[in-house]
JSON list of C-alpha atoms and ligand atoms in Angstrom, two decimals:
[
{"chain": "A", "resi": 1174, "resn": "MET", "atom": "CA", "xyz": [0.00, 0.00, 0.00]},
{"chain": "A", "resi": 1175, "resn": "SER", "atom": "CA", "xyz": [2.88, 2.35, 0.82]},
{"chain": "A", "resi": 1176, "resn": "LYS", "atom": "CA", "xyz": [4.49, 1.54, -2.55]},
{"chain": "A", "resi": 1177, "resn": "PHE", "atom": "CA", "xyz": [1.19, 2.26, -4.30]},
{"chain": "A", "resi": 1178, "resn": "ASP", "atom": "CA", "xyz": [0.74, 5.49, -2.34]},
{"chain": "A", "resi": 1179, "resn": "VAL", "atom": "CA", "xyz": [4.23, 6.80, -3.11]},
{"chain": "A", "resi": 1180, "resn": "ALA", "atom": "CA", "xyz": [3.90, 5.88, -6.81]},
{"chain": "A", "resi": 1181, "resn": "LYS", "atom": "CA", "xyz": [0.52, 7.64, -6.97]},
{"chain": "A", "resi": 1182, "resn": "GLU", "atom": "CA", "xyz": [1.97, 10.74, -5.33]},
{"chain": "A", "resi": 1183, "resn": "TRP", "atom": "CA", "xyz": [4.90, 10.91, -7.77]},
{"chain": "A", "resi": 1184, "resn": "SER", "atom": "CA", "xyz": [2.65, 10.30, -10.78]},
{"chain": "A", "resi": 1185, "resn": "SER", "atom": "CA", "xyz": [0.96, 13.66, -10.16]},
{"chain": "A", "resi": 1186, "resn": "LEU", "atom": "CA", "xyz": [4.28, 15.52, -10.54]},
{"chain": "A", "resi": 1187, "resn": "GLY", "atom": "CA", "xyz": [4.22, 18.08, -13.35]},
{"chain": "A", "resi": 1188, "resn": "LYS", "atom": "CA", "xyz": [0.48, 17.64, -13.95]},
{"chain": "A", "resi": 1189, "resn": "PRO", "atom": "CA", "xyz": [-2.18, 20.25, -13.14]},
{"chain": "A", "resi": 1190, "resn": "VAL", "atom": "CA", "xyz": [-3.48, 20.20, -9.54]},
{"chain": "A", "resi": 1191, "resn": "ASP", "atom": "CA", "xyz": [-6.70, 18.19, -9.15]},
{"chain": "A", "resi": 1192, "resn": "ARG", "atom": "CA", "xyz": [-8.66, 20.49, -6.86]},
{"chain": "A", "resi": 1193, "resn": "ASP", "atom": "CA", "xyz": [-11.44, 17.91, -6.37]},
{"chain": "A", "resi": 1194, "resn": "GLU", "atom": "CA", "xyz": [-9.07, 15.33, -4.89]},
{"chain": "A", "resi": 1195, "resn": "TRP", "atom": "CA", "xyz": [-9.52, 14.58, -1.16]},
{"chain": "A", "resi": 1196, "resn": "GLY", "atom": "CA", "xyz": [-6.66, 14.19, 1.29]},
{"chain": "A", "resi": 1197, "resn": "MET", "atom": "CA", "xyz": [-8.63, 11.72, 3.44]},
{"chain": "A", "resi": 1198, "resn": "THR", "atom": "CA", "xyz": [-10.79, 8.66, 2.78]},
{"chain": "A", "resi": 1199, "resn": "VAL", "atom": "CA", "xyz": [-14.59, 8.80, 3.12]},
{"chain": "A", "resi": 1200, "resn": "PRO", "atom": "CA", "xyz": [-14.86, 6.73, 6.39]},
{"chain": "A", "resi": 1201, "resn": "THR", "atom": "CA", "xyz": [-12.11, 8.73, 8.17]},
{"chain": "A", "resi": 1202, "resn": "VAL", "atom": "CA", "xyz": [-13.26, 10.32, 11.44]},
{"chain": "A", "resi": 1203, "resn": "ASN", "atom": "CA", "xyz": [-11.30, 13.52, 10.92]},
{"chain": "A", "resi": 1204, "resn": "ALA", "atom": "CA", "xyz": [-11.36, 16.78, 8.97]},
{"chain": "A", "resi": 1205, "resn": "TYR", "atom": "CA", "xyz": [-8.80, 19.13, 7.47]},
{"chain": "A", "resi": 1206, "resn": "TYR", "atom": "CA", "xyz": [-8.07, 22.55, 6.05]},
{"chain": "A", "resi": 1207, "resn": "ASN", "atom": "CA", "xyz": [-5.92, 22.66, 2.93]},
{"chain": "A", "resi": 1208, "resn": "PRO", "atom": "CA", "xyz": [-4.17, 26.06, 2.66]},
{"chain": "A", "resi": 1209, "resn": "PRO", "atom": "CA", "xyz": [-3.21, 25.97, -1.08]},
{"chain": "A", "resi": 1210, "resn": "GLY", "atom": "CA", "xyz": [-6.74, 24.87, -1.99]},
{"chain": "A", "resi": 1211, "resn": "ASN", "atom": "CA", "xyz": [-8.29, 27.27, 0.55]},
{"chain": "A", "resi": 1212, "resn": "GLU", "atom": "CA", "xyz": [-10.77, 24.49, 1.33]},
{"chain": "A", "resi": 1213, "resn": "ILE", "atom": "CA", "xyz": [-12.15, 22.66, 4.37]},
{"chain": "A", "resi": 1214, "resn": "VAL", "atom": "CA", "xyz": [-12.98, 18.97, 3.98]},
{"chain": "A", "resi": 1215, "resn": "PHE", "atom": "CA", "xyz": [-15.27, 16.83, 6.17]},
{"chain": "A", "resi": 1216, "resn": "PRO", "atom": "CA", "xyz": [-15.31, 13.12, 5.26]},
{"chain": "A", "resi": 1217, "resn": "ALA", "atom": "CA", "xyz": [-18.62, 11.29, 5.89]},
{"chain": "A", "resi": 1218, "resn": "GLY", "atom": "CA", "xyz": [-16.92, 9.44, 8.79]},
{"chain": "A", "resi": 1219, "resn": "ILE", "atom": "CA", "xyz": [-16.96, 12.47, 11.09]},
{"chain": "A", "resi": 1220, "resn": "MET", "atom": "CA", "xyz": [-20.50, 13.57, 10.22]},
{"chain": "A", "resi": 1221, "resn": "GLN", "atom": "CA", "xyz": [-22.13, 11.01, 12.51]},
{"chain": "A", "resi": 1222, "resn": "PHE", "atom": "CA", "xyz": [-23.37, 10.74, 16.09]},
{"chain": "A", "resi": 1223, "resn": "PRO", "atom": "CA", "xyz": [-22.08, 11.85, 18.56]},
{"chain": "A", "resi": 1224, "resn": "VAL", "atom": "CA", "xyz": [-20.16, 14.47, 16.55]},
{"chain": "A", "resi": 1225, "resn": "PHE", "atom": "CA", "xyz": [-23.00, 15.44, 14.26]},
{"chain": "A", "resi": 1226, "resn": "ASP", "atom": "CA", "xyz": [-26.63, 14.32, 14.13]},
{"chain": "A", "resi": 1227, "resn": "VAL", "atom": "CA", "xyz": [-29.78, 16.05, 12.91]},
{"chain": "A", "resi": 1228, "resn": "GLU", "atom": "CA", "xyz": [-31.92, 14.03, 15.36]},
{"chain": "A", "resi": 1229, "resn": "VAL", "atom": "CA", "xyz": [-30.28, 15.30, 18.57]},
{"chain": "A", "resi": 1230, "resn": "PRO", "atom": "CA", "xyz": [-30.55, 18.79, 20.16]},
{"chain": "A", "resi": 1231, "resn": "GLN", "atom": "CA", "xyz": [-28.43, 21.20, 18.17]},
{"chain": "A", "resi": 1232, "resn": "TYR", "atom": "CA", "xyz": [-26.15, 22.27, 21.02]},
{"chain": "A", "resi": 1233, "resn": "LEU", "atom": "CA", "xyz": [-24.61, 18.76, 20.89]},
{"chain": "A", "resi": 1234, "resn": "SER", "atom": "CA", "xyz": [-23.74, 19.00, 17.19]},
{"chain": "A", "resi": 1235, "resn": "TYR", "atom": "CA", "xyz": [-22.62, 22.62, 17.47]},
{"chain": "A", "resi": 1236, "resn": "GLY", "atom": "CA", "xyz": [-20.37, 21.81, 20.47]},
{"chain": "A", "resi": 1237, "resn": "ALA", "atom": "CA", "xyz": [-18.66, 18.90, 18.72]},
{"chain": "A", "resi": 1238, "resn": "PHE", "atom": "CA", "xyz": [-18.97, 19.14, 14.92]},
{"chain": "A", "resi": 1239, "resn": "GLY", "atom": "CA", "xyz": [-19.49, 22.92, 14.97]},
{"chain": "A", "resi": 1240, "resn": "SER", "atom": "CA", "xyz": [-16.24, 23.33, 16.88]},
{"chain": "A", "resi": 1241, "resn": "VAL", "atom": "CA", "xyz": [-14.45, 21.00, 14.44]},
{"chain": "A", "resi": 1242, "resn": "SER", "atom": "CA", "xyz": [-15.64, 23.03, 11.44]},
{"chain": "A", "resi": 1243, "resn": "GLY", "atom": "CA", "xyz": [-14.73, 26.27, 13.23]},
{"chain": "A", "resi": 1244, "resn": "HIS", "atom": "CA", "xyz": [-11.32, 24.71, 13.97]},
{"chain": "A", "resi": 1245, "resn": "GLU", "atom": "CA", "xyz": [-10.69, 23.93, 10.29]},
{"chain": "A", "resi": 1246, "resn": "LEU", "atom": "CA", "xyz": [-11.83, 27.41, 9.22]},
{"chain": "A", "resi": 1247, "resn": "SER", "atom": "CA", "xyz": [-9.56, 29.01, 11.84]},
{"chain": "A", "resi": 1248, "resn": "HIS", "atom": "CA", "xyz": [-6.57, 27.16, 10.34]},
{"chain": "A", "resi": 1249, "resn": "ALA", "atom": "CA", "xyz": [-6.87, 29.65, 7.47]},
{"chain": "A", "resi": 1250, "resn": "PHE", "atom": "CA", "xyz": [-5.88, 32.32, 10.00]},
{"chain": "A", "resi": 1251, "resn": "ASP", "atom": "CA", "xyz": [-3.41, 30.45, 12.22]},
{"chain": "A", "resi": 1252, "resn": "SER", "atom": "CA", "xyz": [0.40, 30.79, 12.26]},
{"chain": "A", "resi": 1253, "resn": "THR", "atom": "CA", "xyz": [0.68, 28.82, 8.97]},
{"chain": "A", "resi": 1254, "resn": "GLY", "atom": "CA", "xyz": [-2.59, 29.59, 7.19]},
{"chain": "A", "resi": 1255, "resn": "ARG", "atom": "CA", "xyz": [-2.16, 33.34, 7.60]},
{"chain": "A", "resi": 1256, "resn": "HIS", "atom": "CA", "xyz": [0.56, 33.23, 4.94]},
{"chain": "A", "resi": 1257, "resn": "TYR", "atom": "CA", "xyz": [-1.89, 32.02, 2.26]},
{"chain": "A", "resi": 1258, "resn": "ASP", "atom": "CA", "xyz": [-4.18, 34.47, 0.46]},
{"chain": "A", "resi": 1259, "resn": "GLN", "atom": "CA", "xyz": [-7.75, 33.86, -0.75]},
{"chain": "A", "resi": 1260, "resn": "ASN", "atom": "CA", "xyz": [-6.47, 32.02, -3.82]},
{"chain": "A", "resi": 1261, "resn": "GLY", "atom": "CA", "xyz": [-4.19, 29.72, -1.84]},
{"chain": "A", "resi": 1262, "resn": "ASN", "atom": "CA", "xyz": [-1.01, 31.52, -2.89]},
{"chain": "A", "resi": 1263, "resn": "TYR", "atom": "CA", "xyz": [1.81, 31.70, -0.35]},
{"chain": "A", "resi": 1264, "resn": "THR", "atom": "CA", "xyz": [2.24, 35.42, 0.23]},
{"chain": "A", "resi": 1265, "resn": "ASP", "atom": "CA", "xyz": [2.28, 37.96, 3.04]},
{"chain": "A", "resi": 1266, "resn": "TRP", "atom": "CA", "xyz": [-0.97, 39.85, 2.70]},
{"chain": "A", "resi": 1267, "resn": "TRP", "atom": "CA", "xyz": [-1.27, 41.27, 6.23]},
{"chain": "A", "resi": 1268, "resn": "THR", "atom": "CA", "xyz": [-0.23, 44.80, 7.33]},
{"chain": "A", "resi": 1269, "resn": "ASN", "atom": "CA", "xyz": [2.72, 45.14, 9.70]},
{"chain": "A", "resi": 1270, "resn": "SER", "atom": "CA", "xyz": [0.50, 46.17, 12.60]},
{"chain": "A", "resi": 1271, "resn": "THR", "atom": "CA", "xyz": [-1.74, 43.11, 12.09]},
{"chain": "A", "resi": 1272, "resn": "VAL", "atom": "CA", "xyz": [1.32, 40.82, 12.05]},
{"chain": "A", "resi": 1273, "resn": "ALA", "atom": "CA", "xyz": [2.65, 42.49, 15.22]},
{"chain": "A", "resi": 1274, "resn": "GLY", "atom": "CA", "xyz": [-0.72, 42.08, 17.00]},
{"chain": "A", "resi": 1275, "resn": "PHE", "atom": "CA", "xyz": [-0.97, 38.46, 15.87]},
{"chain": "A", "resi": 1276, "resn": "THR", "atom": "CA", "xyz": [2.58, 37.61, 17.00]},
{"chain": "A", "resi": 1277, "resn": "GLU", "atom": "CA", "xyz": [1.99, 39.09, 20.45]},
{"chain": "A", "resi": 1278, "resn": "ARG", "atom": "CA", "xyz": [-1.26, 37.18, 20.98]},
{"chain": "A", "resi": 1279, "resn": "ALA", "atom": "CA", "xyz": [0.21, 33.96, 19.53]},
{"chain": "A", "resi": 1280, "resn": "GLU", "atom": "CA", "xyz": [3.08, 34.15, 22.02]},
{"chain": "A", "resi": 1281, "resn": "CYS", "atom": "CA", "xyz": [0.50, 33.88, 24.81]},
{"chain": "A", "resi": 1282, "resn": "PHE", "atom": "CA", "xyz": [-0.67, 30.52, 23.39]},
{"chain": "A", "resi": 1283, "resn": "VAL", "atom": "CA", "xyz": [2.94, 29.26, 23.14]},
{"chain": "A", "resi": 1284, "resn": "ASN", "atom": "CA", "xyz": [3.51, 29.96, 26.85]},
{"chain": "A", "resi": 1285, "resn": "GLN", "atom": "CA", "xyz": [0.09, 28.73, 27.97]},
{"chain": "A", "resi": 1286, "resn": "TYR", "atom": "CA", "xyz": [0.41, 25.26, 26.39]},
{"chain": "A", "resi": 1287, "resn": "ALA", "atom": "CA", "xyz": [4.09, 24.86, 27.33]},
{"chain": "A", "resi": 1288, "resn": "LYS", "atom": "CA", "xyz": [2.92, 24.73, 30.96]},
{"chain": "A", "resi": 1289, "resn": "TYR", "atom": "CA", "xyz": [1.05, 21.45, 30.33]},
{"chain": "A", "resi": 1290, "resn": "THR", "atom": "CA", "xyz": [3.11, 18.30, 30.95]},
{"chain": "A", "resi": 1291, "resn": "VAL", "atom": "CA", "xyz": [2.92, 14.52, 30.59]},
{"chain": "A", "resi": 1292, "resn": "PRO", "atom": "CA", "xyz": [4.93, 12.11, 32.79]},
{"chain": "A", "resi": 1293, "resn": "GLY", "atom": "CA", "xyz": [8.16, 11.01, 31.03]},
{"chain": "A", "resi": 1294, "resn": "PRO", "atom": "CA", "xyz": [9.81, 7.54, 31.13]},
{"chain": "A", "resi": 1295, "resn": "ASP", "atom": "CA", "xyz": [11.48, 8.46, 34.45]},
{"chain": "A", "resi": 1296, "resn": "GLU", "atom": "CA", "xyz": [8.26, 10.16, 35.70]},
{"chain": "A", "resi": 1297, "resn": "LYS", "atom": "CA", "xyz": [9.92, 13.56, 35.19]},
{"chain": "A", "resi": 1298, "resn": "PRO", "atom": "CA", "xyz": [7.42, 15.86, 33.48]},
{"chain": "A", "resi": 1299, "resn": "ILE", "atom": "CA", "xyz": [7.84, 16.50, 29.73]},
{"chain": "A", "resi": 1300, "resn": "HIS", "atom": "CA", "xyz": [6.42, 19.82, 28.59]},
{"chain": "A", "resi": 1301, "resn": "VAL", "atom": "CA", "xyz": [4.05, 20.23, 25.66]},
{"chain": "A", "resi": 1302, "resn": "ASN", "atom": "CA", "xyz": [5.85, 22.04, 22.82]},
{"chain": "A", "resi": 1303, "resn": "GLY", "atom": "CA", "xyz": [4.00, 25.38, 22.65]},
{"chain": "A", "resi": 1304, "resn": "LYS", "atom": "CA", "xyz": [5.50, 26.24, 19.25]},
{"chain": "A", "resi": 1305, "resn": "LEU", "atom": "CA", "xyz": [4.85, 22.86, 17.59]},
{"chain": "A", "resi": 1306, "resn": "THR", "atom": "CA", "xyz": [1.20, 22.92, 18.72]},
{"chain": "A", "resi": 1307, "resn": "LEU", "atom": "CA", "xyz": [0.61, 26.65, 18.15]},
{"chain": "A", "resi": 1308, "resn": "GLY", "atom": "CA", "xyz": [-1.42, 26.43, 14.93]},
{"chain": "A", "resi": 1309, "resn": "GLU", "atom": "CA", "xyz": [-3.71, 23.73, 16.36]},
{"chain": "A", "resi": 1310, "resn": "ASN", "atom": "CA", "xyz": [-4.23, 25.60, 19.63]},
{"chain": "A", "resi": 1311, "resn": "ILE", "atom": "CA", "xyz": [-5.12, 28.81, 17.80]},
{"chain": "A", "resi": 1312, "resn": "ALA", "atom": "CA", "xyz": [-7.55, 26.81, 15.64]},
{"chain": "A", "resi": 1313, "resn": "ASP", "atom": "CA", "xyz": [-9.12, 25.20, 18.74]},
{"chain": "A", "resi": 1314, "resn": "ALA", "atom": "CA", "xyz": [-9.75, 28.59, 20.36]},
{"chain": "A", "resi": 1315, "resn": "GLY", "atom": "CA", "xyz": [-11.11, 30.17, 17.18]},
{"chain": "A", "resi": 1316, "resn": "GLY", "atom": "CA", "xyz": [-13.22, 27.09, 16.44]},
{"chain": "A", "resi": 1317, "resn": "VAL", "atom": "CA", "xyz": [-15.06, 27.06, 19.75]},
{"chain": "A", "resi": 1318, "resn": "SER", "atom": "CA", "xyz": [-15.64, 30.78, 19.62]},
{"chain": "A", "resi": 1319, "resn": "ALA", "atom": "CA", "xyz": [-17.11, 30.64, 16.08]},
{"chain": "A", "resi": 1320, "resn": "ALA", "atom": "CA", "xyz": [-19.20, 27.54, 16.86]},
{"chain": "A", "resi": 1321, "resn": "PHE", "atom": "CA", "xyz": [-20.67, 29.06, 20.03]},
{"chain": "A", "resi": 1322, "resn": "ALA", "atom": "CA", "xyz": [-21.61, 32.25, 18.17]},
{"chain": "A", "resi": 1323, "resn": "ALA", "atom": "CA", "xyz": [-23.27, 30.10, 15.48]},
{"chain": "A", "resi": 1324, "resn": "TRP", "atom": "CA", "xyz": [-25.14, 28.08, 18.14]},
{"chain": "A", "resi": 1325, "resn": "LYS", "atom": "CA", "xyz": [-26.45, 31.25, 19.83]},
{"chain": "A", "resi": 1326, "resn": "LYS", "atom": "CA", "xyz": [-27.70, 32.54, 16.49]},
{"chain": "A", "resi": 1327, "resn": "ARG", "atom": "CA", "xyz": [-29.35, 29.20, 15.68]},
{"chain": "A", "resi": 1328, "resn": "THR", "atom": "CA", "xyz": [-31.04, 28.73, 19.06]},
{"chain": "A", "resi": 1329, "resn": "ALA", "atom": "CA", "xyz": [-32.54, 32.23, 18.86]},
{"chain": "A", "resi": 1330, "resn": "GLU", "atom": "CA", "xyz": [-34.31, 31.05, 15.68]},
{"chain": "A", "resi": 1331, "resn": "THR", "atom": "CA", "xyz": [-35.19, 27.47, 16.68]},
{"chain": "A", "resi": 1332, "resn": "PRO", "atom": "CA", "xyz": [-35.51, 26.58, 20.38]},
{"chain": "A", "resi": 1333, "resn": "ASN", "atom": "CA", "xyz": [-34.04, 23.25, 21.51]},
{"chain": "A", "resi": 1334, "resn": "GLU", "atom": "CA", "xyz": [-35.20, 20.65, 24.02]},
{"chain": "A", "resi": 1335, "resn": "ASP", "atom": "CA", "xyz": [-33.21, 19.89, 27.17]},
{"chain": "A", "resi": 1336, "resn": "LEU", "atom": "CA", "xyz": [-31.56, 16.48, 27.62]},
{"chain": "A", "resi": 1337, "resn": "PRO", "atom": "CA", "xyz": [-33.56, 14.28, 30.03]},
{"chain": "A", "resi": 1338, "resn": "GLY", "atom": "CA", "xyz": [-31.36, 13.44, 33.01]},
{"chain": "A", "resi": 1339, "resn": "LEU", "atom": "CA", "xyz": [-28.90, 16.19, 32.17]},
{"chain": "A", "resi": 1340, "resn": "ASP", "atom": "CA", "xyz": [-31.37, 19.06, 32.48]},
{"chain": "A", "resi": 1341, "resn": "TYR", "atom": "CA", "xyz": [-29.49, 20.52, 35.45]},
{"chain": "A", "resi": 1342, "resn": "PHE", "atom": "CA", "xyz": [-27.07, 21.78, 32.78]},
{"chain": "A", "resi": 1343, "resn": "SER", "atom": "CA", "xyz": [-28.10, 24.81, 30.75]},
{"chain": "A", "resi": 1344, "resn": "GLN", "atom": "CA", "xyz": [-28.07, 24.34, 26.99]},
{"chain": "A", "resi": 1345, "resn": "ASP", "atom": "CA", "xyz": [-25.05, 26.65, 26.75]},
{"chain": "A", "resi": 1346, "resn": "GLN", "atom": "CA", "xyz": [-23.24, 24.44, 29.26]},
{"chain": "A", "resi": 1347, "resn": "LEU", "atom": "CA", "xyz": [-24.18, 21.28, 27.30]},
{"chain": "A", "resi": 1348, "resn": "PHE", "atom": "CA", "xyz": [-22.53, 22.81, 24.22]},
{"chain": "A", "resi": 1349, "resn": "PHE", "atom": "CA", "xyz": [-19.22, 22.69, 26.13]},
{"chain": "A", "resi": 1350, "resn": "VAL", "atom": "CA", "xyz": [-19.96, 19.26, 27.65]},
{"chain": "A", "resi": 1351, "resn": "SER", "atom": "CA", "xyz": [-20.43, 17.97, 24.10]},
{"chain": "A", "resi": 1352, "resn": "TYR", "atom": "CA", "xyz": [-17.16, 19.63, 23.02]},
{"chain": "A", "resi": 1353, "resn": "ALA", "atom": "CA", "xyz": [-15.21, 18.07, 25.88]},
{"chain": "A", "resi": 1354, "resn": "ASN", "atom": "CA", "xyz": [-16.88, 14.68, 25.43]},
{"chain": "A", "resi": 1355, "resn": "TRP", "atom": "CA", "xyz": [-15.74, 14.57, 21.80]},
{"chain": "A", "resi": 1356, "resn": "TRP", "atom": "CA", "xyz": [-12.11, 15.34, 22.71]},
{"chain": "A", "resi": 1357, "resn": "CYS", "atom": "CA", "xyz": [-12.04, 13.02, 25.73]},
{"chain": "A", "resi": 1358, "resn": "GLY", "atom": "CA", "xyz": [-9.61, 10.13, 25.23]},
{"chain": "A", "resi": 1359, "resn": "LYS", "atom": "CA", "xyz": [-6.96, 7.90, 26.75]},
{"chain": "A", "resi": 1360, "resn": "SER", "atom": "CA", "xyz": [-3.54, 6.89, 25.52]},
{"chain": "A", "resi": 1361, "resn": "ARG", "atom": "CA", "xyz": [-0.72, 4.65, 26.73]},
{"chain": "A", "resi": 1362, "resn": "LYS", "atom": "CA", "xyz": [2.16, 6.39, 28.49]},
{"chain": "A", "resi": 1363, "resn": "GLU", "atom": "CA", "xyz": [4.61, 5.58, 25.63]},
{"chain": "A", "resi": 1364, "resn": "THR", "atom": "CA", "xyz": [2.15, 6.90, 23.03]},
{"chain": "A", "resi": 1365, "resn": "ALA", "atom": "CA", "xyz": [1.60, 10.10, 25.01]},
{"chain": "A", "resi": 1366, "resn": "ILE", "atom": "CA", "xyz": [5.39, 10.71, 25.20]},
{"chain": "A", "resi": 1367, "resn": "ASN", "atom": "CA", "xyz": [5.89, 9.96, 21.50]},
{"chain": "A", "resi": 1368, "resn": "ARG", "atom": "CA", "xyz": [3.10, 12.35, 20.56]},
{"chain": "A", "resi": 1369, "resn": "ILE", "atom": "CA", "xyz": [4.64, 15.21, 22.56]},
{"chain": "A", "resi": 1370, "resn": "TYR", "atom": "CA", "xyz": [7.57, 15.14, 20.09]},
{"chain": "A", "resi": 1371, "resn": "THR", "atom": "CA", "xyz": [5.71, 14.37, 16.86]},
{"chain": "A", "resi": 1372, "resn": "ASP", "atom": "CA", "xyz": [2.07, 15.51, 17.03]},
{"chain": "A", "resi": 1373, "resn": "PRO", "atom": "CA", "xyz": [1.26, 19.14, 16.17]},
{"chain": "A", "resi": 1374, "resn": "HIS", "atom": "CA", "xyz": [-1.87, 18.69, 18.37]},
{"chain": "A", "resi": 1375, "resn": "ALA", "atom": "CA", "xyz": [-1.58, 19.08, 22.15]},
{"chain": "A", "resi": 1376, "resn": "PRO", "atom": "CA", "xyz": [-2.70, 16.03, 24.22]},
{"chain": "A", "resi": 1377, "resn": "LYS", "atom": "CA", "xyz": [-6.48, 15.69, 24.13]},
{"chain": "A", "resi": 1378, "resn": "TRP", "atom": "CA", "xyz": [-7.00, 16.64, 27.78]},
{"chain": "A", "resi": 1379, "resn": "ALA", "atom": "CA", "xyz": [-4.89, 19.77, 27.22]},
{"chain": "A", "resi": 1380, "resn": "ARG", "atom": "CA", "xyz": [-6.97, 20.63, 24.16]},
{"chain": "A", "resi": 1381, "resn": "ILE", "atom": "CA", "xyz": [-10.02, 20.60, 26.44]},
{"chain": "A", "resi": 1382, "resn": "LEU", "atom": "CA", "xyz": [-8.52, 22.46, 29.42]},
{"chain": "A", "resi": 1383, "resn": "GLY", "atom": "CA", "xyz": [-6.57, 24.99, 27.33]},
{"chain": "A", "resi": 1384, "resn": "THR", "atom": "CA", "xyz": [-9.45, 25.78, 25.02]},
{"chain": "A", "resi": 1385, "resn": "MET", "atom": "CA", "xyz": [-11.92, 26.20, 27.90]},
{"chain": "A", "resi": 1386, "resn": "ALA", "atom": "CA", "xyz": [-9.47, 28.53, 29.68]},
{"chain": "A", "resi": 1387, "resn": "ASN", "atom": "CA", "xyz": [-9.40, 30.62, 26.49]},
{"chain": "A", "resi": 1388, "resn": "SER", "atom": "CA", "xyz": [-13.18, 30.74, 26.03]},
{"chain": "A", "resi": 1389, "resn": "ARG", "atom": "CA", "xyz": [-15.03, 33.70, 27.48]},
{"chain": "A", "resi": 1390, "resn": "ASP", "atom": "CA", "xyz": [-18.28, 31.94, 26.49]},
{"chain": "A", "resi": 1391, "resn": "PHE", "atom": "CA", "xyz": [-17.27, 28.96, 28.64]},
{"chain": "A", "resi": 1392, "resn": "THR", "atom": "CA", "xyz": [-16.44, 31.04, 31.73]},
{"chain": "A", "resi": 1393, "resn": "GLU", "atom": "CA", "xyz": [-19.70, 32.94, 31.35]},
{"chain": "A", "resi": 1394, "resn": "SER", "atom": "CA", "xyz": [-21.80, 29.78, 30.77]},
{"chain": "A", "resi": 1395, "resn": "PHE", "atom": "CA", "xyz": [-20.38, 28.14, 33.90]},
{"chain": "A", "resi": 1396, "resn": "GLN", "atom": "CA", "xyz": [-20.31, 31.39, 35.91]},
{"chain": "A", "resi": 1397, "resn": "CYS", "atom": "CA", "xyz": [-16.60, 31.07, 36.66]},
{"chain": "A", "resi": 1398, "resn": "LYS", "atom": "CA", "xyz": [-15.18, 33.71, 38.99]},
{"chain": "A", "resi": 1399, "resn": "LYS", "atom": "CA", "xyz": [-12.41, 34.51, 36.50]},
{"chain": "A", "resi": 1400, "resn": "LYS", "atom": "CA", "xyz": [-14.06, 35.60, 33.22]},
{"chain": "A", "resi": 1401, "resn": "GLU", "atom": "CA", "xyz": [-10.96, 36.83, 31.35]},
{"chain": "A", "resi": 1402, "resn": "PRO", "atom": "CA", "xyz": [-9.62, 34.28, 28.85]},
{"chain": "A", "resi": 1403, "resn": "THR", "atom": "CA", "xyz": [-5.99, 33.19, 29.37]},
{"chain": "A", "resi": 1404, "resn": "CYS", "atom": "CA", "xyz": [-5.24, 33.84, 25.67]},
{"chain": "A", "resi": 1405, "resn": "GLU", "atom": "CA", "xyz": [-7.44, 35.17, 22.89]},
{"chain": "A", "resi": 1406, "resn": "LEU", "atom": "CA", "xyz": [-6.90, 35.55, 19.15]},
{"chain": "A", "resi": 1407, "resn": "TRP", "atom": "CA", "xyz": [-10.02, 35.19, 17.02]},
{"chain": "B", "resi": 2602, "resn": "ZN", "atom": "ZN1", "xyz": [-6.23, 21.24, 13.08]}
]
């Protein structure tokens, strides 16, 4: 399969770009933003319960799938995507003051996530690489913020039912419960260490804690004492 894949990749060299080609298979439970194509892609695999479902209250889909789509959109304006213009060309199209403002706010994310650690082989903590995970963390923050705004707009038009048994949560709170539930996961110690060095995504638990700390909507929904987000970009 690897041989086939590499041969297929090389065979496209020198030919026009096929803009309809997907970078993931249909059953993949994932999504992506492709900067040169200026496109977001959602395979059928991710558009299913509990991430997305037309039969469940909308705050569940907006919290999970809405945040994923907001995440992919935000990649267009993260530390990598910001260099691509509306036609997917690699160019610097921002003013100097915008770049300066972005860099300052991005630095906050680098420091915030570098404080998260996983236990190393000798139990000494290994820090998350704030620079490696910067683009993903910016996209997480922007994604939740866009999805929550979309949910508020939608619920003003079409009211939703509460979830039986979970009706002590407000619907705004359930949006975030759905978000966190989707990112909840468990990995072996060795896998967690390996991912610190190779994965541009922060560990899943850090993606939940970090993103909630950066969401003013979260702190307001849960009436936290501290309302100011730790870091904020979009
Ligand atoms: Zn991403």
